[in-house]
Coordinates of C-alpha atoms and ligand atoms in Angstrom, one line a residue:
M1110 CA 7.2 -22.2 13.3
Q1111 CA 3.7 -22.5 12.0
R1112 CA 3.0 -22.5 8.2
Q1113 CA 0.9 -19.5 7.3
T1114 CA -2.1 -21.4 5.3
T1115 CA -2.6 -18.0 2.9
A1116 CA 0.2 -17.2 1.2
V1117 CA 1.6 -13.9 1.6
V1118 CA 3.6 -11.6 -0.9
A1119 CA 4.8 -8.5 0.7
M1120 CA 4.9 -5.8 -1.7
D1121 CA 6.9 -2.2 -0.2
G1122 CA 8.3 0.6 -1.5
P1123 CA 8.1 4.4 -1.6
A1124 CA 5.4 6.1 -3.7
G1125 CA 5.8 6.0 -7.8
A1126 CA 7.9 2.7 -7.8
G1127 CA 4.8 0.9 -10.2
K1128 CA 3.9 -0.8 -7.1
S1129 CA 0.3 -0.9 -7.2
T1130 CA 0.0 -2.2 -10.8
V1131 CA 3.0 -4.6 -10.0
A1132 CA 0.9 -5.8 -6.8
R1133 CA -2.3 -6.1 -9.1
R1134 CA -0.6 -7.7 -11.7
V1135 CA 1.5 -10.7 -9.5
A1136 CA -2.1 -11.2 -7.5
Q1137 CA -3.6 -12.0 -11.0
A1138 CA -0.5 -14.0 -12.4
F1139 CA -1.2 -16.6 -9.1
G1140 CA -5.0 -16.1 -8.9
F1141 CA -4.2 -13.8 -5.4
T1142 CA -6.2 -11.4 -3.6
L1143 CA -4.8 -7.8 -3.4
L1144 CA -4.4 -6.0 -0.2
D1145 CA -3.6 -2.0 -1.3
T1146 CA -2.8 -0.9 2.4
G1147 CA -2.5 2.6 1.1
A1148 CA -5.8 3.1 0.3
L1149 CA -6.6 2.3 3.7
Y1150 CA -4.1 5.5 5.3
R1151 CA -6.1 7.1 2.4
T1152 CA -9.1 6.2 3.3
V1153 CA -8.9 7.6 6.8
A1154 CA -7.5 10.8 5.8
L1155 CA -10.6 11.5 3.4
A1156 CA -13.1 10.6 6.6
A1157 CA -11.3 12.7 9.1
R1158 CA -11.0 15.6 6.4
R1159 CA -14.8 15.3 6.0
A1160 CA -15.5 15.0 9.6
G1161 CA -13.6 18.0 10.3
V1162 CA -11.0 16.1 12.4
T1163 CA -7.4 17.9 12.3
L1164 CA -4.9 15.7 10.9
S1165 CA -1.7 16.8 13.2
D1166 CA -4.3 16.1 16.2
G1167 CA -2.5 12.6 17.3
E1168 CA -5.3 11.9 20.0
A1169 CA -8.3 12.7 17.6
M1170 CA -6.9 11.0 15.0
T1171 CA -6.1 7.7 17.1
R1172 CA -9.8 8.1 18.3
F1173 CA -11.2 8.5 15.3
A1174 CA -9.3 5.6 13.3
E1175 CA -10.2 3.2 16.3
Q1176 CA -14.0 4.2 16.1
L1177 CA -14.1 3.7 12.2
V1178 CA -12.6 0.2 12.4
A1179 CA -14.8 -0.7 15.5
R1180 CA -18.0 0.6 13.5
N1181 CA -17.0 -1.2 10.5
G1182 CA -16.8 2.2 8.7
L1183 CA -13.9 0.8 6.6
E1184 CA -14.5 -2.3 4.2
I1185 CA -12.3 -3.9 1.9
E1186 CA -13.8 -5.9 -1.0
P1187 CA -11.9 -7.8 -3.4
T1188 CA -12.9 -7.1 -6.9
E1189 CA -12.8 -8.6 -10.6
A1190 CA -8.9 -9.1 -12.1
S1191 CA -7.6 -8.9 -8.7
G1192 CA -8.6 -5.6 -7.5
M1193 CA -9.5 -4.0 -4.1
R1194 CA -12.1 -1.8 -3.4
V1195 CA -12.4 0.1 -0.4
R1196 CA -15.7 1.3 1.2
L1197 CA -16.1 4.0 3.9
D1198 CA -19.4 3.7 5.8
G1199 CA -21.1 2.0 2.6
E1200 CA -19.5 4.5 -0.1
E1201 CA -16.9 3.6 -2.7
V1202 CA -14.4 6.0 -2.4
G1203 CA -11.8 5.0 -4.7
Q1204 CA -11.7 8.0 -6.9
A1205 CA -12.1 10.3 -4.0
I1206 CA -8.9 9.0 -2.4
R1207 CA -6.7 9.5 -5.1
T1208 CA -6.3 12.9 -5.1
P1209 CA -2.8 15.1 -4.1
E1210 CA -4.5 16.4 -0.8
I1211 CA -5.3 12.7 0.4
S1212 CA -2.2 11.4 -0.7
M1213 CA -0.7 14.1 1.4
G1214 CA -3.0 13.6 4.5
A1215 CA -2.6 9.8 4.4
S1216 CA 1.2 10.2 4.5
Q1217 CA 0.3 12.6 7.5
V1218 CA -2.1 10.2 9.5
S1219 CA 0.1 7.3 8.7
A1220 CA 2.6 8.7 10.8
I1221 CA 0.5 8.4 13.9
P1222 CA 0.9 5.4 15.9
G1223 CA -2.6 5.1 16.8
V1224 CA -3.9 5.3 13.5
R1225 CA -1.3 2.4 12.7
S1226 CA -2.2 0.3 15.1
A1227 CA -5.9 0.4 14.4
L1228 CA -5.2 -0.5 10.6
L1229 CA -2.7 -3.2 11.7
A1230 CA -5.4 -5.7 12.8
L1231 CA -7.8 -5.0 10.1
Q1232 CA -4.8 -5.8 7.2
R1233 CA -3.9 -8.9 9.7
D1234 CA -7.8 -10.1 10.1
F1235 CA -8.3 -9.8 6.3
V1236 CA -5.7 -12.1 5.7
R1237 CA -6.6 -14.4 8.7
L1238 CA -10.1 -14.6 8.0
G1239 CA -10.2 -14.5 4.1
R1240 CA -10.5 -17.7 2.3
A1241 CA -8.1 -16.4 -0.2
R1242 CA -5.1 -18.9 -1.1
G1243 CA -2.3 -16.2 -0.9
V1244 CA -2.3 -12.6 -0.9
V1245 CA -0.6 -9.7 -2.3
C1246 CA 0.0 -7.3 0.5
E1247 CA 1.3 -3.8 -1.0
G1248 CA 2.8 -1.0 1.1
R1249 CA 5.5 0.6 3.1
D1250 CA 5.5 -1.6 6.4
I1251 CA 4.5 -4.9 5.1
G1252 CA 7.4 -6.8 5.2
T1253 CA 8.8 -5.3 8.2
V1254 CA 5.7 -5.3 10.6
V1255 CA 2.4 -6.1 9.6
F1256 CA 3.7 -9.4 8.1
P1257 CA 7.4 -10.2 9.1
N1258 CA 6.9 -14.1 8.3
A1259 CA 5.7 -13.0 4.3
D1260 CA 6.4 -15.9 2.3
V1261 CA 7.8 -13.6 -0.4
K1262 CA 8.9 -9.7 0.3
L1263 CA 10.1 -7.3 -2.6
F1264 CA 11.1 -3.9 -2.2
L1265 CA 10.3 -1.7 -5.4
T1266 CA 11.6 1.1 -6.1
A1267 CA 13.2 3.7 -8.9
S1268 CA 14.5 7.1 -8.8
V1269 CA 13.1 10.1 -7.7
D1270 CA 12.9 11.7 -11.3
V1271 CA 11.2 8.3 -12.9
R1272 CA 8.8 7.9 -10.0
A1273 CA 8.1 11.8 -10.1
E1274 CA 7.2 11.2 -14.0
R1275 CA 5.2 8.1 -13.6
R1276 CA 2.7 10.0 -10.8
Y1277 CA 2.6 12.8 -13.2
R1278 CA 1.6 11.3 -16.2
E1279 CA -0.7 8.9 -14.0
L1280 CA -2.3 12.3 -12.7
A1281 CA -2.5 14.1 -16.4
D1282 CA -4.0 10.5 -17.4
E1283 CA -6.7 11.1 -15.1
G1284 CA -7.5 15.0 -16.0
A1285 CA -5.8 16.9 -13.2
S1286 CA -4.2 19.7 -13.6
V1287 CA -1.1 19.4 -11.7
S1288 CA 2.7 20.4 -13.7
L1289 CA 5.6 17.8 -13.4
E1290 CA 8.0 20.0 -10.4
A1291 CA 4.9 20.2 -8.1
T1292 CA 4.6 16.3 -8.5
R1293 CA 8.2 16.1 -7.9
Q1294 CA 8.1 18.1 -4.8
E1295 CA 5.1 16.0 -3.6
V1296 CA 7.6 12.9 -4.2
I1297 CA 10.1 14.1 -2.7
Q1298 CA 8.0 15.4 0.5
R1299 CA 6.5 11.9 0.7
D1300 CA 9.5 9.8 0.9
A1301 CA 10.7 12.2 3.5
Q1302 CA 8.0 11.6 5.6
D1303 CA 7.0 8.1 5.3
E1304 CA 10.9 7.4 5.8
G1305 CA 11.9 9.6 8.6
R1306 CA 8.4 9.1 10.6
A1307 CA 9.5 7.0 14.0
I1308 CA 6.9 4.4 14.0
A1309 CA 6.9 1.5 11.2
P1310 CA 9.2 3.8 8.8
L1311 CA 9.4 3.2 5.4
R1312 CA 12.6 0.8 5.0
R1313 CA 13.6 -2.5 3.0
A1314 CA 13.4 -5.9 5.1
D1315 CA 16.5 -7.3 5.3
D1316 CA 15.2 -10.5 3.9
A1317 CA 13.2 -8.0 0.6
I1318 CA 14.6 -8.6 -2.5
L1319 CA 15.4 -5.3 -3.7
V1320 CA 13.6 -4.8 -7.5
D1321 CA 15.1 -1.0 -9.0
S1322 CA 12.4 -0.4 -11.9
T1323 CA 14.3 2.9 -12.8
G1324 CA 15.4 1.6 -16.1
L1325 CA 12.6 -1.0 -16.3
D1326 CA 9.4 -0.4 -18.4
L1327 CA 6.5 -1.3 -16.6
E1328 CA 6.0 -5.1 -18.1
G1329 CA 9.8 -5.5 -17.4
V1330 CA 9.4 -5.0 -13.8
V1331 CA 6.0 -7.0 -13.6
D1332 CA 8.2 -10.0 -15.7
K1333 CA 10.5 -9.4 -12.9
A1334 CA 8.4 -9.8 -9.7
V1335 CA 6.7 -13.1 -11.3
D1336 CA 9.7 -14.8 -11.6
L1337 CA 10.9 -13.5 -8.4
V1338 CA 7.5 -14.8 -6.3
R1339 CA 7.4 -17.8 -8.8
A1340 CA 10.9 -18.6 -7.7
R1341 CA 10.4 -17.8 -3.8
L1342 CA 6.9 -19.8 -3.5
A1343 CA 8.2 -22.8 -5.0
A1344 CA 11.3 -22.9 -2.8
E1345 CA 9.0 -22.5 0.0
A1346 CA 6.4 -25.6 -1.1
A1347 CA 9.8 -27.9 -1.7
R1348 CA 10.9 -27.2 2.1
Ligands
LIG2623 O1 0.8 3.6 -1.3 P1 0.2 5.0 -1.3 O2 0.7 6.0 -1.8 O3 -1.8 5.0 -1.2 O4 0.0 5.4 0.2 C1 -0.4 6.6 1.1 C2 0.1 6.8 2.0 O5 0.0 5.8 3.4 C3 2.0 6.6 2.2 O6 2.3 8.0 1.8 C4 2.3 6.4 3.4 C5 1.0 5.4 3.9 N1 1.1 4.4 4.0 C6 1.9 3.5 5.3 O7 2.0 4.1 6.1 N2 2.0 2.3 5.5 C7 1.5 1.8 4.4 N3 1.7 0.1 4.8 C8 0.8 2.2 3.1 C9 0.5 3.3 3.0

């Protein structure tokens, strides 16, 4: 099998498992670029809402996502400290895509096959055409669908209660007025949606390493992930 020139670290898992932070820190540790694929689904949901497209209308959403990608309306930009910025028709939407409403909208549009395939090409091109030594690609279907040949696959998870608590704290820190229980219900609903969809459902790839962060603090998870990635990359290089 032909060797990928860019190392790919696939990091999948449910909402609130600490993926974003861990992915970014792993990218920093190895000098890799970050690809936050959830941000792409979120931006499609935001754009569709603004354009008045019904998120549950599969045909309309497919056409909308295809046109958005075709006109380069969705731009991915690596930033300092292994971050990632996404632009919607030139506008930075980093904040606007982080609301609970857009979280649910992203989950909804991500169940539409046409939306997924429009974004699939974008994700693969980012890695294929980019000049990064490596990319940490974070999402739900990276190890199973987007990059099934990834050099390292991690599946990050934690109990529903722990994930809800983390998400709640994150939102509260951002000044959002939400309750812990509402956040918990949102996590449960999103899990069901992401795991239950017919296409590319959230699931651990057979060859992904499971990292359960329930009893670990963030630093502990980061250390564990960095060690696992280092070991795998070294084993790959030695082959
Ligand atoms: O990781 P996130 O919370 O930003 O993702 C938002 C939604 O996008 C999530 O509920 C499911 C969807 N998603 C997906 O279906 N596939 C991906 N690779 C990434 C995200």
